[in-house]
Amino acid sequence: DQQVKQNSPSLSVQEGRISILNCDYTNSMFDYFLWYKKYPAEGPTFLISISSIKDKNEDGRFTVFLNKSAKHLSLHIVPSQPGDSAVYFCAARRSGNTPLVFGKGTRLSVIA
Amino acid sequence: KAGVTQTPRYLIKTRGQQVTLSCSPISGHRSVSWYQQTPGQGLQFLFEYFSETQRNKGNFPGRFSGRQFSNSRSEMNVSTLELGDSALYLCASRPGQANNEQFFGPGTRLTVL
């Protein structure tokens, strides 16, 4: 039972354009969502997060949108840069002492 | 502050053997979680330790075990290795269980032959 789903295994975007990575979840008890970026041979690094009481959070070129009714969140990267090429993981957790639940990841390739 | 460190970085074992992986969290972090990453499966949660106690456990067989020491360093052990245990094992730390953001180490790449 996959509670966090990233249905696109890969995405290619031209440099300078917008990258949109999507994530769906099934557990309505999730109240905190995070995006991590992972380069080969490195551990995931935290990118941006959003609480369920918000519908948008912005940090520089990165914006996360949350649609609770649709149980959907998305990460927007504008403008996309070649250095953004990596695997992006969506993660979610319930309140309390619960572990993060990760999606399977989306590989983003930004083409110069 | 130094980041999360994991040793060894790479390991090759044969079926039936056992292996111990080590993780040193960021100084001051008391919660340590372990994840298994395999191609196409994302990060699957193994267990979390806080103040030397296992607080959460994922759906892995009993061959996977762990522990945490008083200095918050953690080890995980896999006994009777199987080919399917080949994966990247990631450790993550956070200050406490109330903190949402986890900081990951570079991982240990385990290959079982």
CSV table of C-alpha atoms in Angstrom, one decimal:
chain,number,residue,atom,x,y,z
A,1,ASP,CA,0.0,0.0,0.0
A,2,GLN,CA,1.8,3.0,-1.3
A,3,GLN,CA,0.7,6.1,0.7
A,4,VAL,CA,2.8,8.6,-1.2
A,5,LYS,CA,2.9,8.3,-5.0
A,6,GLN,CA,5.1,10.0,-7.5
A,7,ASN,CA,3.6,8.8,-10.8
A,8,SER,CA,6.2,10.3,-13.1
A,9,PRO,CA,9.5,8.4,-12.9
A,10,SER,CA,11.3,11.0,-15.0
A,11,LEU,CA,10.9,14.5,-16.4
A,12,SER,CA,12.9,16.5,-18.9
A,13,VAL,CA,12.8,20.3,-19.0
A,14,GLN,CA,14.7,22.9,-20.9
A,15,GLU,CA,16.9,25.2,-19.0
A,16,GLY,CA,15.1,28.4,-18.0
A,17,ARG,CA,11.7,26.8,-18.2
A,18,ILE,CA,9.4,25.7,-15.3
A,19,SER,CA,9.8,22.2,-13.8
A,20,ILE,CA,6.7,20.8,-12.1
A,21,LEU,CA,7.0,17.7,-10.1
A,22,ASN,CA,3.8,16.1,-8.7
A,23,CYS,CA,3.0,14.0,-5.7
A,24,ASP,CA,-0.2,12.3,-4.5
A,25,TYR,CA,-1.0,10.9,-1.1
A,26,THR,CA,-3.7,8.7,0.2
A,27,ASN,CA,-3.5,9.1,4.0
A,28,SER,CA,-5.6,12.1,5.0
A,29,MET,CA,-3.9,12.1,8.4
A,30,PHE,CA,-0.7,13.4,6.8
A,31,ASP,CA,-0.1,17.0,8.0
A,32,TYR,CA,3.4,17.8,7.0
A,33,PHE,CA,5.0,17.4,3.6
A,34,LEU,CA,8.6,17.7,2.4
A,35,TRP,CA,10.6,17.6,-0.8
A,36,TYR,CA,14.1,16.2,-0.9
A,37,LYS,CA,16.6,16.3,-3.7
A,38,LYS,CA,19.2,13.6,-4.3
A,39,TYR,CA,22.3,13.5,-6.4
A,40,PRO,CA,24.0,10.2,-7.2
A,41,ALA,CA,26.3,8.9,-4.5
A,42,GLU,CA,24.9,11.4,-2.0
A,43,GLY,CA,22.2,11.3,0.6
A,44,PRO,CA,18.9,13.2,0.1
A,45,THR,CA,19.1,16.9,1.0
A,46,PHE,CA,16.1,18.8,2.3
A,47,LEU,CA,14.6,21.3,-0.2
A,48,ILE,CA,11.3,22.7,1.0
A,49,SER,CA,8.4,21.8,3.2
A,50,ILE,CA,4.7,22.7,3.8
A,51,SER,CA,2.3,22.3,6.7
A,52,SER,CA,-1.2,21.2,6.0
A,53,ILE,CA,-2.5,24.5,7.3
A,54,LYS,CA,-1.0,26.2,4.3
A,55,ASP,CA,-1.5,25.8,0.6
A,56,LYS,CA,1.7,27.4,-0.7
A,57,ASN,CA,5.2,27.9,0.5
A,58,GLU,CA,7.9,29.6,-1.5
A,59,ASP,CA,11.7,29.6,-1.1
A,60,GLY,CA,13.6,31.3,-3.9
A,61,ARG,CA,13.1,29.4,-7.1
A,62,PHE,CA,11.2,26.7,-5.4
A,63,THR,CA,7.5,26.7,-4.6
A,64,VAL,CA,5.4,23.9,-3.1
A,65,PHE,CA,1.7,23.9,-3.5
A,66,LEU,CA,-0.7,21.8,-1.5
A,67,ASN,CA,-4.2,20.8,-2.5
A,68,LYS,CA,-5.7,19.0,0.5
A,69,SER,CA,-9.0,18.2,-1.0
A,70,ALA,CA,-7.3,16.5,-3.9
A,71,LYS,CA,-4.5,15.0,-1.7
A,72,HIS,CA,-2.0,16.4,-4.1
A,73,LEU,CA,1.1,18.5,-3.9
A,74,SER,CA,3.5,19.8,-6.5
A,75,LEU,CA,6.9,21.4,-6.5
A,76,HIS,CA,7.6,24.2,-9.0
A,77,ILE,CA,11.1,25.1,-9.9
A,78,VAL,CA,11.4,28.4,-11.8
A,79,PRO,CA,13.7,29.0,-13.7
A,80,SER,CA,15.1,25.5,-14.0
A,81,GLN,CA,18.9,25.2,-14.1
A,82,PRO,CA,21.2,22.3,-15.1
A,83,GLY,CA,22.3,21.9,-11.5
A,84,ASP,CA,18.7,21.0,-10.6
A,85,SER,CA,19.1,17.7,-12.4
A,86,ALA,CA,18.6,15.1,-9.7
A,87,VAL,CA,16.0,12.7,-8.2
A,88,TYR,CA,13.3,14.5,-6.2
A,89,PHE,CA,11.5,12.7,-3.4
A,90,CYS,CA,8.2,13.7,-1.9
A,91,ALA,CA,7.7,12.8,1.7
A,92,ALA,CA,4.9,13.1,4.2
A,93,ARG,CA,4.2,12.4,7.9
A,94,ARG,CA,1.4,12.5,10.4
A,95,SER,CA,1.7,14.5,13.6
A,96,GLY,CA,3.3,12.8,16.6
A,97,ASN,CA,6.3,10.5,16.6
A,98,THR,CA,5.7,9.0,13.2
A,99,PRO,CA,8.3,8.3,10.5
A,100,LEU,CA,8.5,10.0,7.1
A,101,VAL,CA,6.8,8.2,4.3
A,102,PHE,CA,8.6,8.7,0.9
A,103,GLY,CA,7.5,8.4,-2.7
A,104,LYS,CA,9.6,6.5,-5.2
A,105,GLY,CA,11.1,9.7,-6.7
A,106,THR,CA,11.1,11.6,-10.0
A,107,ARG,CA,14.3,12.0,-11.9
A,108,LEU,CA,14.5,15.5,-13.3
A,109,SER,CA,16.8,16.3,-16.2
A,110,VAL,CA,17.3,20.0,-17.0
A,111,ILE,CA,18.7,20.3,-20.5
A,112,ALA,CA,20.9,23.2,-21.4
B,1,LYS,CA,28.6,21.5,12.4
B,2,ALA,CA,29.6,18.2,10.8
B,3,GLY,CA,26.9,16.4,8.9
B,4,VAL,CA,25.6,12.8,9.3
B,5,THR,CA,28.4,10.4,8.7
B,6,GLN,CA,28.1,6.7,7.7
B,7,THR,CA,30.6,4.0,7.6
B,8,PRO,CA,31.6,2.1,5.5
B,9,ARG,CA,30.6,3.8,2.3
B,10,TYR,CA,30.8,0.6,0.3
B,11,LEU,CA,30.5,-3.0,1.3
B,12,ILE,CA,30.5,-6.3,-0.6
B,13,LYS,CA,29.2,-9.4,1.2
B,14,THR,CA,28.1,-12.9,0.2
B,15,ARG,CA,24.7,-14.5,0.9
B,16,GLY,CA,24.4,-15.8,4.4
B,17,GLN,CA,26.8,-13.4,5.9
B,18,GLN,CA,25.9,-10.7,8.3
B,19,VAL,CA,26.8,-7.0,8.2
B,20,THR,CA,26.9,-4.0,10.6
B,21,LEU,CA,26.5,-0.5,9.3
B,22,SER,CA,27.3,2.6,11.4
B,23,CYS,CA,25.9,6.1,11.6
B,24,SER,CA,27.0,9.1,13.5
B,25,PRO,CA,24.3,11.8,13.7
B,26,ILE,CA,24.8,15.5,13.7
B,27,SER,CA,26.0,16.7,17.1
B,28,GLY,CA,23.0,17.3,19.4
B,29,HIS,CA,20.6,15.2,17.3
B,30,ARG,CA,19.0,12.5,19.4
B,31,SER,CA,16.8,10.8,16.8
B,32,VAL,CA,18.3,8.5,14.1
B,33,SER,CA,16.3,6.8,11.4
B,34,TRP,CA,17.4,4.2,8.9
B,35,TYR,CA,16.1,3.8,5.3
B,36,GLN,CA,16.7,1.3,2.5
B,37,GLN,CA,16.8,2.6,-1.0
B,38,THR,CA,16.5,0.2,-3.9
B,39,PRO,CA,16.0,1.0,-7.6
B,40,GLY,CA,12.4,1.9,-8.3
B,41,GLN,CA,11.3,1.5,-4.6
B,42,GLY,CA,12.2,4.9,-3.2
B,43,LEU,CA,13.2,5.1,0.4
B,44,GLN,CA,11.7,2.5,2.7
B,45,PHE,CA,11.7,3.1,6.4
B,46,LEU,CA,13.5,0.6,8.5
B,47,PHE,CA,13.4,1.9,12.1
B,48,GLU,CA,13.9,5.0,14.2
B,49,TYR,CA,15.8,5.3,17.5
B,50,PHE,CA,15.5,8.1,20.0
B,51,SER,CA,17.4,8.1,23.3
B,52,GLU,CA,18.6,4.6,22.8
B,53,THR,CA,15.0,3.3,22.3
B,54,GLN,CA,13.4,2.0,19.1
B,55,ARG,CA,10.4,4.3,18.6
B,56,ASN,CA,9.2,3.2,15.2
B,57,LYS,CA,9.7,0.2,13.0
B,58,GLY,CA,8.9,-0.4,9.3
B,59,ASN,CA,7.9,-3.6,7.6
B,60,PHE,CA,11.1,-5.5,7.4
B,61,PRO,CA,11.9,-9.0,8.6
B,62,GLY,CA,13.6,-9.6,11.9
B,63,ARG,CA,17.0,-10.1,10.1
B,64,PHE,CA,17.1,-6.3,10.2
B,65,SER,CA,17.9,-4.9,13.6
B,66,GLY,CA,19.5,-1.8,15.1
B,67,ARG,CA,20.5,-0.1,18.2
B,68,GLN,CA,21.5,3.3,19.4
B,69,PHE,CA,24.2,4.2,21.9
B,70,SER,CA,24.2,6.8,24.6
B,71,ASN,CA,26.1,9.2,22.4
B,72,SER,CA,23.3,8.9,19.8
B,73,ARG,CA,25.5,6.9,17.4
B,74,SER,CA,23.5,4.1,15.8
B,75,GLU,CA,24.2,0.8,14.1
B,76,MET,CA,22.1,-1.4,12.0
B,77,ASN,CA,22.7,-5.1,11.5
B,78,VAL,CA,21.5,-7.4,8.8
B,79,SER,CA,21.9,-11.1,9.4
B,80,THR,CA,21.7,-14.0,6.9
B,81,LEU,CA,22.1,-11.7,4.0
B,82,GLU,CA,20.0,-12.3,0.8
B,83,LEU,CA,20.6,-11.0,-2.7
B,84,GLY,CA,17.6,-8.7,-2.3
B,85,ASP,CA,19.3,-6.9,0.5
B,86,SER,CA,21.6,-5.2,-2.0
B,87,ALA,CA,20.7,-1.5,-1.6
B,88,LEU,CA,21.8,1.9,-0.4
B,89,TYR,CA,21.2,2.2,3.3
B,90,LEU,CA,20.6,5.7,4.5
B,91,CYS,CA,20.8,7.1,7.9
B,92,ALA,CA,19.0,10.4,8.9
B,93,SER,CA,19.1,12.4,12.1
B,94,ARG,CA,17.0,15.2,13.6
B,95,PRO,CA,17.2,17.0,16.9
B,96,GLY,CA,14.1,15.3,18.3
B,97,GLN,CA,11.0,13.4,17.2
B,98,ALA,CA,9.0,16.6,17.1
B,99,ASN,CA,11.2,18.0,14.4
B,100,ASN,CA,10.0,17.3,10.9
B,101,GLU,CA,13.1,17.8,8.8
B,102,GLN,CA,15.6,15.0,8.7
B,103,PHE,CA,19.2,15.3,7.6
B,104,PHE,CA,20.6,12.4,5.7
B,105,GLY,CA,24.1,10.9,5.5
B,106,PRO,CA,25.7,9.8,2.2
B,107,GLY,CA,24.6,6.2,2.7
B,108,THR,CA,26.3,2.8,2.7
B,109,ARG,CA,26.1,0.9,-0.6
B,110,LEU,CA,25.8,-2.8,0.2
B,111,THR,CA,26.2,-5.4,-2.5
B,112,VAL,CA,25.3,-9.0,-1.7
B,113,LEU,CA,26.8,-11.6,-4.1
